Tab-separated table of C-alpha atoms in Angstrom:
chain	number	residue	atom	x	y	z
A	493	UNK	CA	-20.432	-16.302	-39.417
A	494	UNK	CA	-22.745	-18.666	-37.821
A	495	UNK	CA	-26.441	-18.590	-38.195
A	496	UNK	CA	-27.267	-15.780	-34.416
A	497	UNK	CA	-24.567	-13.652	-35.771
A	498	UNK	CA	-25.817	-13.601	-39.159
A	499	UNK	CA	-29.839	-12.901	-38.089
A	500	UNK	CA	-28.270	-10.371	-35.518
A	501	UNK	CA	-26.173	-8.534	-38.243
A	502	UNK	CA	-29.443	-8.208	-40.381
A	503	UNK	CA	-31.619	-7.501	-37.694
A	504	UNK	CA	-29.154	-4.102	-36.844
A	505	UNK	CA	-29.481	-3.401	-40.146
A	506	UNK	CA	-32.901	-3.286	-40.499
A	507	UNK	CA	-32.859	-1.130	-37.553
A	508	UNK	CA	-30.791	1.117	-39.166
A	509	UNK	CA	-32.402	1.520	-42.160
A	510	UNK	CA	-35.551	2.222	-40.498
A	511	UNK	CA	-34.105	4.750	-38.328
A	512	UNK	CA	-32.570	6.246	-41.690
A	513	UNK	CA	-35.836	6.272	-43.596
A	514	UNK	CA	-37.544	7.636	-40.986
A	515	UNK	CA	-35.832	10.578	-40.421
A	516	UNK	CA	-35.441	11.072	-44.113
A	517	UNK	CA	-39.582	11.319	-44.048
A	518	UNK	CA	-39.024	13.939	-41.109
A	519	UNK	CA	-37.505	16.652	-43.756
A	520	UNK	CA	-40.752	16.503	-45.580
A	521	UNK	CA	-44.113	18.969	-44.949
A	522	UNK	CA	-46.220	16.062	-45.457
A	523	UNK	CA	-44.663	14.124	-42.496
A	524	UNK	CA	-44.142	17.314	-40.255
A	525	UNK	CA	-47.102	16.335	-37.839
A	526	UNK	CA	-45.724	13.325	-37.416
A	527	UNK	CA	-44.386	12.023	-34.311
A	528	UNK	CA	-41.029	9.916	-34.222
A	529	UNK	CA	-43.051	7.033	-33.407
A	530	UNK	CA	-45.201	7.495	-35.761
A	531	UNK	CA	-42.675	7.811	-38.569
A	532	UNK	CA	-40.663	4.544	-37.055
A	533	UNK	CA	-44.067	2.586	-36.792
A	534	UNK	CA	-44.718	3.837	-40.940
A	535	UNK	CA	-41.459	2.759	-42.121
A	536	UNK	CA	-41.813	-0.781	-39.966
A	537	UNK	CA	-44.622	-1.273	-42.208
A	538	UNK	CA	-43.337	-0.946	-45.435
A	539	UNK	CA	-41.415	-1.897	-48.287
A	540	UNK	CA	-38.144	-0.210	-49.377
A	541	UNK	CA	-37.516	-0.591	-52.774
A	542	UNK	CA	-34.914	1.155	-55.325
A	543	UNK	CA	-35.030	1.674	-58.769
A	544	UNK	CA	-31.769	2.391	-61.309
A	545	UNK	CA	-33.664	3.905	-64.186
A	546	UNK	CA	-37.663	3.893	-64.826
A	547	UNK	CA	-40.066	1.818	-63.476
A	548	UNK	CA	-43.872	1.437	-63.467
A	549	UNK	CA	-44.904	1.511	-59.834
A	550	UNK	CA	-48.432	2.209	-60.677
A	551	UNK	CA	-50.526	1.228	-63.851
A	552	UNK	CA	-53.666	2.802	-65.161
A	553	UNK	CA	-56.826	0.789	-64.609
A	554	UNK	CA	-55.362	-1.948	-62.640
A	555	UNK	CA	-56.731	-2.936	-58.914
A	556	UNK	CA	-55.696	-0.488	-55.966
A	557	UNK	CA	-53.899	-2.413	-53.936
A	558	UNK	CA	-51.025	-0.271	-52.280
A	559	UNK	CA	-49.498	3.267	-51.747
A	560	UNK	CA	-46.069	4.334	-51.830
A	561	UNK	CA	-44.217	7.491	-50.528
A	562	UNK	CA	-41.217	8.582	-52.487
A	563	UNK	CA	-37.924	9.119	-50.786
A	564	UNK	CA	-36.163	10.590	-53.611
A	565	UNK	CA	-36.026	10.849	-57.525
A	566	UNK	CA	-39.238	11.871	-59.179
A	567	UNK	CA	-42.265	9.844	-60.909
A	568	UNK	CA	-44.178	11.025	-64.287
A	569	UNK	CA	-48.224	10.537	-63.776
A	570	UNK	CA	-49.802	9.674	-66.636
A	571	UNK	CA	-53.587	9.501	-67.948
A	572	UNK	CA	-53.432	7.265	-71.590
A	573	UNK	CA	-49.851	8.351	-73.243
A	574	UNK	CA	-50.320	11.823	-70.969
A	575	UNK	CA	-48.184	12.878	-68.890
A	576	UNK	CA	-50.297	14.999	-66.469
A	577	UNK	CA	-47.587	15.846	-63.817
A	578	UNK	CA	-43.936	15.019	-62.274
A	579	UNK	CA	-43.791	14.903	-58.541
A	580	UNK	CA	-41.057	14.644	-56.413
A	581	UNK	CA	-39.478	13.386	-52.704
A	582	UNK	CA	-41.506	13.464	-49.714
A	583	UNK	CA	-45.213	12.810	-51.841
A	584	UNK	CA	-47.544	10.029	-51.352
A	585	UNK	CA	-48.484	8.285	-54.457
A	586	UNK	CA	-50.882	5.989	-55.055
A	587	UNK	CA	-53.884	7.565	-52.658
A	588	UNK	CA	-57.024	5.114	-54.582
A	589	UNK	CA	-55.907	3.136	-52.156
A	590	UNK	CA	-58.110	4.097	-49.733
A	591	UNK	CA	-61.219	2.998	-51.956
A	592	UNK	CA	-61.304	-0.325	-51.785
A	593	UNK	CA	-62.039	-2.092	-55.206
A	594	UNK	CA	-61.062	1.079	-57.158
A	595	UNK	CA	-59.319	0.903	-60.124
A	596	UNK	CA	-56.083	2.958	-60.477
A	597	UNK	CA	-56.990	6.150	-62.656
A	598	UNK	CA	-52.881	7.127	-63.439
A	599	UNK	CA	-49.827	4.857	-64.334
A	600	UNK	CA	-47.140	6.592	-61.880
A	601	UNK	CA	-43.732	6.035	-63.293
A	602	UNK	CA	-40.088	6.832	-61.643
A	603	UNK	CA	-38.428	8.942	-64.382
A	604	UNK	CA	-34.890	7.222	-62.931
A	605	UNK	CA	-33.028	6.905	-59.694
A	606	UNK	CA	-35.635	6.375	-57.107
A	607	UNK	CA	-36.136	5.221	-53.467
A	608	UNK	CA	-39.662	4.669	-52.270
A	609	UNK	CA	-41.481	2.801	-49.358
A	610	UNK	CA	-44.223	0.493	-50.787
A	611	UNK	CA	-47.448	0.569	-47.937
A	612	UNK	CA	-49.661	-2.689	-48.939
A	613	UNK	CA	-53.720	-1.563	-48.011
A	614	UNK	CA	-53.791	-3.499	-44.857
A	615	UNK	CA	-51.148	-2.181	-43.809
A	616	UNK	CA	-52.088	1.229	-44.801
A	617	UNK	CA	-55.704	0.614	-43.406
A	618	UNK	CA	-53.933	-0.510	-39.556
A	619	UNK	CA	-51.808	2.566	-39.361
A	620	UNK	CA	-54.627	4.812	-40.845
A	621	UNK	CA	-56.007	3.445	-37.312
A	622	UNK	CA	-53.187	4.151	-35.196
A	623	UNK	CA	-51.464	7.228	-36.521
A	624	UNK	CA	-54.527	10.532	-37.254
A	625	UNK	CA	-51.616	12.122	-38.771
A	626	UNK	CA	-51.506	9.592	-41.603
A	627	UNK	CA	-55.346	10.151	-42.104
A	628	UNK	CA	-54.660	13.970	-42.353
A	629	UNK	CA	-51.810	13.525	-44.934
A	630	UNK	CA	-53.518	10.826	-46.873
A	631	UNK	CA	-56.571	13.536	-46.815
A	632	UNK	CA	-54.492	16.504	-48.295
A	633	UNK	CA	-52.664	14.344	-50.552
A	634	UNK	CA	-56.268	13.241	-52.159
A	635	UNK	CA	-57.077	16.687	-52.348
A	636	UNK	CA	-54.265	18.347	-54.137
A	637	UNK	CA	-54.307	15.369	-56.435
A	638	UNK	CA	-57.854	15.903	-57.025
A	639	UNK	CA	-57.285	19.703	-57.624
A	640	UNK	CA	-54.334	19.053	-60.142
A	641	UNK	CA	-56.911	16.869	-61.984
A	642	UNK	CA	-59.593	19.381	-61.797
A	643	UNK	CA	-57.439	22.141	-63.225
A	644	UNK	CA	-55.509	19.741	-66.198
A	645	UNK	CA	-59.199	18.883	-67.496
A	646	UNK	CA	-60.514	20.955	-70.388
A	647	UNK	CA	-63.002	23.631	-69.567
């Protein structure tokens, strides 16, 4: 296969896979006031990545530097040796983000088998720009996290 036939190959790919991803984000609640667009522009800018068993994609006290949105499996949250809560497909993980310099308050790890998009801050920042219902989500998401946390505190 010569070098335009490979680059052309991938390039369908790609294509595919974001068209796949995107309408996997459509079956969630937290994506339902999303456009198509929007979804296809959210998926452009991120990172698929897989996982085979567990893996830290977030640790405790380290810089805030990215979010990611889980396409399926499930991730433990844990404060110290704690685990707090297990979430599962369609949630947005990773929400410190949004304050720049923060330090990460949870490690988040999948418990196995796990697909997620990885959103660097920049990129996360530009479509917070472009796409209000990103802002809304990312906004909901903080605040159920932030009630969860409220409620798993000791009186």
């Amino acid at each position: 296969m010569d070098n335009r036939r490979y680059a052309r190959a991938s390039e369908e790919a790609r294509a595919q896979e974001i068209q796949l991803d995107a309408r996997r984000l459509r079956e969630f609640d937290t994506f339902a006031k999303f456009s198509d667009s929007d979804l296809t522009r959210l998926v452009q800018a991120s990172h698929r990545t897989s996982t085979s068993g567990p893996w830290p994609l977030i640790r405790e006290q380290t810089p805030s530097d990215a979010c990611y949105i889980l396409l399926s499996g499930e991730v433990g949250v844990y404060v110290g040796h704690d685990r707090i809560a297990v979430v599962g497909p369609g949630e947005v993980i990773g929400e410190s983000v949004l304050r720049r310099g923060a330090l990460r308050n949870a490690t988040v790890t999948t418990t196995g088998r796990a697909e997620v998009l990885h959103i660097d801050r920049d990129d996360l920042n530009r479509l917070l720009a472009e796409i209000p219902a990103l802002r809304e989500a990312m906004d909901a998401t903080v605040a159920r996290h932030t009630s969860k946390a409220d409620t798993a505190e000791p009186g």
